[in-house]
Coordinates of N, CA and C in Angstrom, one line a residue:
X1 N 35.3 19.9 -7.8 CA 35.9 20.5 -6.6 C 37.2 21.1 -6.9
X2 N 38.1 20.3 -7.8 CA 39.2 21.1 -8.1 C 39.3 22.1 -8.8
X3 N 38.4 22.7 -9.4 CA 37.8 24.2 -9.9 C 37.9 25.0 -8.8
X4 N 37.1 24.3 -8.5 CA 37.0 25.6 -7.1 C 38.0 25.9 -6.1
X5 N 38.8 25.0 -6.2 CA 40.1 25.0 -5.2 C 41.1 25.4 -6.3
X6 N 41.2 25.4 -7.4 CA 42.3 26.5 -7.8 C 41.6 28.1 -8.2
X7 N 40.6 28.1 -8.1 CA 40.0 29.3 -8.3 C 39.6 30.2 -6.9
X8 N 39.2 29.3 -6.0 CA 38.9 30.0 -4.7 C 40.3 29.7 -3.4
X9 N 40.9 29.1 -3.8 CA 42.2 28.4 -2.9 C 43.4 29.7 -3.4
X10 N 43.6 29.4 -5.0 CA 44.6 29.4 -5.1 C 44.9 30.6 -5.8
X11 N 43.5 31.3 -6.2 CA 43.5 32.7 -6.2 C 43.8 32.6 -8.0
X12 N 43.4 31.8 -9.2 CA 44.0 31.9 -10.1 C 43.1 32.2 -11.2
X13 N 43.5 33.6 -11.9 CA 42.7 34.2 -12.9 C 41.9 33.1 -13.9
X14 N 43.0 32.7 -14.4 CA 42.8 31.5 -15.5 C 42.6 30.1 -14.7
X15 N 41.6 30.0 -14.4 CA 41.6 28.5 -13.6 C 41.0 27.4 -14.5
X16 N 40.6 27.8 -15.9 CA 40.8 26.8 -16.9 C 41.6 26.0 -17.3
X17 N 42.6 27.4 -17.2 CA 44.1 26.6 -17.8 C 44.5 25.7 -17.0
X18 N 45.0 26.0 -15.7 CA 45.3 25.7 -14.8 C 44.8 24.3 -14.8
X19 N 43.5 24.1 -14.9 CA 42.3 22.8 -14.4 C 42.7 21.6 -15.5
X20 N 43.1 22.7 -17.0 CA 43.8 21.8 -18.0 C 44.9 21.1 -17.5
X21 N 45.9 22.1 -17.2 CA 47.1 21.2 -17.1 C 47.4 20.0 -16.0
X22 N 46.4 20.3 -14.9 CA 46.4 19.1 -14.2 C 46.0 18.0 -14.7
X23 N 44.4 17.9 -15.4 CA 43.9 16.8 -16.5 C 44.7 16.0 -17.4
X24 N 45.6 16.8 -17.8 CA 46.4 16.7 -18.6 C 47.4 15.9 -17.8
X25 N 48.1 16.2 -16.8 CA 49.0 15.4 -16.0 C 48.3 14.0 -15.9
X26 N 47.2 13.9 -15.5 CA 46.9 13.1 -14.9 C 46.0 12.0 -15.6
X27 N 45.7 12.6 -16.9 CA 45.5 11.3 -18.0 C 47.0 10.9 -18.2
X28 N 47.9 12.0 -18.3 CA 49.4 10.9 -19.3 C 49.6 10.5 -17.7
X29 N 49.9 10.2 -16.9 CA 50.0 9.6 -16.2 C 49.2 8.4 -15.9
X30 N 48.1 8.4 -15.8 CA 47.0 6.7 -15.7 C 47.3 6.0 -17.1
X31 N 48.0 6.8 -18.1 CA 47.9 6.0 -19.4 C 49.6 5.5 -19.1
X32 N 50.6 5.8 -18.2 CA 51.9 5.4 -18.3 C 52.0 4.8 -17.3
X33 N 51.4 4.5 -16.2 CA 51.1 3.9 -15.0 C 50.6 2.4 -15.4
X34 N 49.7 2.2 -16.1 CA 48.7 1.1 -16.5 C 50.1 -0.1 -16.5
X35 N 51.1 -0.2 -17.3 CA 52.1 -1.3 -17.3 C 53.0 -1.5 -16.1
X36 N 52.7 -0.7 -15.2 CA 53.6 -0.7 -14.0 C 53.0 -1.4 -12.8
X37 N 51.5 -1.0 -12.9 CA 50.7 -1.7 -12.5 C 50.0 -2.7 -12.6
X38 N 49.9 -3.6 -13.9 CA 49.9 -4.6 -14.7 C 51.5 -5.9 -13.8
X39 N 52.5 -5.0 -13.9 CA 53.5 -5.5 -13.5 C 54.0 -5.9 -11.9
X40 N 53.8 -4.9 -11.5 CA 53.2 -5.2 -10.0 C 52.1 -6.6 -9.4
X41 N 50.6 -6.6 -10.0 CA 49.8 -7.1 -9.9 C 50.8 -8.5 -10.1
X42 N 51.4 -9.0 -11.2 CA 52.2 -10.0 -11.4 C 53.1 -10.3 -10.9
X43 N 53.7 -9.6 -10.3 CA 54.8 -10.0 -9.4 C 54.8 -10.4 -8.0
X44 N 53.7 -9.4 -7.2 CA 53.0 -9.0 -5.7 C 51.8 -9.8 -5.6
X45 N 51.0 -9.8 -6.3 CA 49.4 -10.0 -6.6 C 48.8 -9.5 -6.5
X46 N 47.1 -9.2 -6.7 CA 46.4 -8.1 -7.2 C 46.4 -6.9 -5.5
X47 N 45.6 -8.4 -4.5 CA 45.2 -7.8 -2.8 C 46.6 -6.8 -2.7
X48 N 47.9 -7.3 -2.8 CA 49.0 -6.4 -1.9 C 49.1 -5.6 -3.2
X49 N 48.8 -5.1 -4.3 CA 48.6 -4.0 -5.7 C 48.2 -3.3 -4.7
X50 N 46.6 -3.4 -5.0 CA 45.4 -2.5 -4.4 C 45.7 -1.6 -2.8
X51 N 46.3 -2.6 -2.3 CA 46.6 -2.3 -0.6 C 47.8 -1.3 -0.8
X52 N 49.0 -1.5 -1.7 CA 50.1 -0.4 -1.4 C 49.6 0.7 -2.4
X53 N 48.7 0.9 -3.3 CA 48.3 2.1 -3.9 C 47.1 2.8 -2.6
X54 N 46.5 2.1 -2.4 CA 45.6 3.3 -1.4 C 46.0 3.2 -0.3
X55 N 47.7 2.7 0.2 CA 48.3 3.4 1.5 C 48.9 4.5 0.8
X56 N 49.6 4.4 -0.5 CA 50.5 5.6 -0.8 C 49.6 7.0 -1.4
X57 N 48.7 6.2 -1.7 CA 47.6 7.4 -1.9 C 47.2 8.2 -0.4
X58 N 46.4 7.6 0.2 CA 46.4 7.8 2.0 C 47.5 8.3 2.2
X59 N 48.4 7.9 2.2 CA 49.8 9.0 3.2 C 49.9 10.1 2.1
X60 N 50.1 9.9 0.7 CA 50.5 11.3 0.0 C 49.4 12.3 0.3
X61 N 48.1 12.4 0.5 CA 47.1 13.1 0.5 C 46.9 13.5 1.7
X62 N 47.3 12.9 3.0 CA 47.2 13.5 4.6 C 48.4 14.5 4.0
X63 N 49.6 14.1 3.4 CA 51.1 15.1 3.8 C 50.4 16.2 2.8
X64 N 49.9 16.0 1.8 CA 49.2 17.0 0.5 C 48.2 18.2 1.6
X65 N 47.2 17.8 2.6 CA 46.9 18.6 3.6 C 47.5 19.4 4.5
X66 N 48.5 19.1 5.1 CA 49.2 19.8 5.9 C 50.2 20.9 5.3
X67 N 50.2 20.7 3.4 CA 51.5 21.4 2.9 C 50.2 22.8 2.4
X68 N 51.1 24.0 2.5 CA 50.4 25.1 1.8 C 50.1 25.1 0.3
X69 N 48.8 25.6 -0.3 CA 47.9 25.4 -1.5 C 49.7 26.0 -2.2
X70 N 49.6 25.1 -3.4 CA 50.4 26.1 -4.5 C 50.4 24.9 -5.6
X71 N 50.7 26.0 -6.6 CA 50.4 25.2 -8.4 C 51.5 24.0 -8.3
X72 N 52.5 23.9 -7.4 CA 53.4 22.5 -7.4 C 52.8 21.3 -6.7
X73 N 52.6 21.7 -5.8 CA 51.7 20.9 -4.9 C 50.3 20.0 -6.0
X74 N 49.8 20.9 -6.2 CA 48.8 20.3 -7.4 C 49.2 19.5 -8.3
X75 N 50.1 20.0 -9.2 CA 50.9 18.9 -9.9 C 51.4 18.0 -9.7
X76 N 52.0 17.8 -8.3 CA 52.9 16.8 -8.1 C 51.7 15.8 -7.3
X77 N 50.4 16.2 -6.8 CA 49.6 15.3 -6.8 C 48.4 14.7 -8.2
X78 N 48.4 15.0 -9.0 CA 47.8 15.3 -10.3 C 48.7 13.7 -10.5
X79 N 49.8 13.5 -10.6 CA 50.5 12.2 -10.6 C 50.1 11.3 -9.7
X80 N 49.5 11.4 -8.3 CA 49.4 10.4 -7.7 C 47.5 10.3 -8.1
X81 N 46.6 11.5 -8.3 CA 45.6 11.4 -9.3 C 45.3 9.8 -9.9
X82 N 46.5 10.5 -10.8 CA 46.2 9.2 -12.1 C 46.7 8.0 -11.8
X83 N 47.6 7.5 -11.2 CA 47.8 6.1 -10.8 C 46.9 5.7 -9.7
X84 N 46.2 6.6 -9.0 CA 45.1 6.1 -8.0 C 43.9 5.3 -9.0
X85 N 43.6 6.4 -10.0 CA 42.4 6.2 -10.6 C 42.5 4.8 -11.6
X86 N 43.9 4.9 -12.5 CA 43.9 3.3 -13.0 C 43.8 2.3 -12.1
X87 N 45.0 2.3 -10.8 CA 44.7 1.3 -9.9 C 43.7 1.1 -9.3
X88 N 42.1 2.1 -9.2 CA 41.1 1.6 -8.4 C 40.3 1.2 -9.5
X89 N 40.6 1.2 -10.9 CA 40.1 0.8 -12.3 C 40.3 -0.9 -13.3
X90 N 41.7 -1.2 -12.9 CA 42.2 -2.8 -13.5 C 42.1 -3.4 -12.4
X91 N 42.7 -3.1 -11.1 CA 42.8 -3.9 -10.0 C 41.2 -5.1 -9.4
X92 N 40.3 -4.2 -9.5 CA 39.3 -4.7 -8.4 C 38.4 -5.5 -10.2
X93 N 38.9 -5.1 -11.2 CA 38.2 -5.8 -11.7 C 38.8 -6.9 -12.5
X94 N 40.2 -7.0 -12.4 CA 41.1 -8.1 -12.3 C 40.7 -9.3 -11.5
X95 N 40.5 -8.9 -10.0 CA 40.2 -9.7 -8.6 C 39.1 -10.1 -8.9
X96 N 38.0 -9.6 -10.1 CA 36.6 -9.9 -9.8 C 36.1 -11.1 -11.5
X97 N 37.5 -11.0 -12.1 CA 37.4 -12.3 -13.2 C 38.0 -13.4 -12.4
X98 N 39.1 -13.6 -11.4 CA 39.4 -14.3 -10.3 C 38.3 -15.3 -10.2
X99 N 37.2 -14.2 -9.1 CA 36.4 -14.8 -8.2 C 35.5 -15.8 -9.2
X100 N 34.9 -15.1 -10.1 CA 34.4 -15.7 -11.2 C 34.9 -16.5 -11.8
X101 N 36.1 -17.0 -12.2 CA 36.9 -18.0 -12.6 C 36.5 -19.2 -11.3
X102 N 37.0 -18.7 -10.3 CA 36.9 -19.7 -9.0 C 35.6 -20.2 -8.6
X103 N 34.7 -19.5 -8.7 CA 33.3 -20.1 -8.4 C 33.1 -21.2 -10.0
X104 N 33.8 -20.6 -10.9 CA 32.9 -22.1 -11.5 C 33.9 -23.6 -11.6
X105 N 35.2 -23.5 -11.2 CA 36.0 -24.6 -10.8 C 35.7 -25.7 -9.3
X106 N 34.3 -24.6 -8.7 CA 33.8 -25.6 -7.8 C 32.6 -25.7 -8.1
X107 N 32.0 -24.9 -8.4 CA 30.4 -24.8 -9.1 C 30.4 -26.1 -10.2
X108 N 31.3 -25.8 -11.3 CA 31.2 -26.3 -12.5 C 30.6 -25.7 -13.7
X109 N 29.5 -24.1 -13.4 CA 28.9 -23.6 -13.9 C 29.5 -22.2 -13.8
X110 N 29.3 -21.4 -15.1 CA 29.5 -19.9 -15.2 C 28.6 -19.2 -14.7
X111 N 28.8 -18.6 -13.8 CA 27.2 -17.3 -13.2 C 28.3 -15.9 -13.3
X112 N 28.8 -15.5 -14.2 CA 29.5 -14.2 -14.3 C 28.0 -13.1 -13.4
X113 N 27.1 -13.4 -14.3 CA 26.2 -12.6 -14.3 C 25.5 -12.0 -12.3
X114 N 25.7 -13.0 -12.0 CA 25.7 -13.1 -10.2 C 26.3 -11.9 -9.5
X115 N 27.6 -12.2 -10.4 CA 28.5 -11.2 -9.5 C 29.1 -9.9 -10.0
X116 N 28.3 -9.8 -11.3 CA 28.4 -8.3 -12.2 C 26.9 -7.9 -12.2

């Protein structure tokens, strides 16, 4: 979809390039994000991680709608991109060696397999 939105949106000859340099934002970003996130989770805990990344995701992307299409706009969300996608990536599967830790301290028994 974002092909087509800088090619049919944004009117741009080279929408390769263009489609590069976002990717590009938005891997160095999930790869510089990952310890901040990591750090958070430790400090906050994983529930209020997860919950303040997809409010700030939610609010950046309603304000990202209302703002007119242009190559800044793209970029400056290309950043919130990649910290969406690591945090919907360590978070929920952090929470889910948790649960599995906790079922077998009452269980007594490992059932990983149950809940993967």
């Amino acid at each position: 979809m974002l092909l087509f939105y800088v090619k049919l949106v944004l009117h741009k000859e080279n929408s390769n390039l263009a489609l590069g340099m976002v990717m590009t934002i938005v891997v160095f970003t999930a790869v510089g994000s990952v310890p901040v996130i990591s750090h958070c989770m430790v400090k906050y805990g994983k529930r209020e991680s997860l919950l303040g990344i997809c409010i700030m995701l939610g609010g950046t992307f309603m304000l990202a709608a209302l703002l007119p299409p242009s190559m800044m706009v793209m970029y400056v969300l290309a950043v919130f991109m990649g910290v969406g996608s690591v945090g919907s990536q360590i978070i929920p599967d952090a929470m889910l060696a948790d649960i599995i830790d906790y079922d077998e301290l009452h269980t007594g028994e490992r059932n990983e397999g149950l809940y993967t």
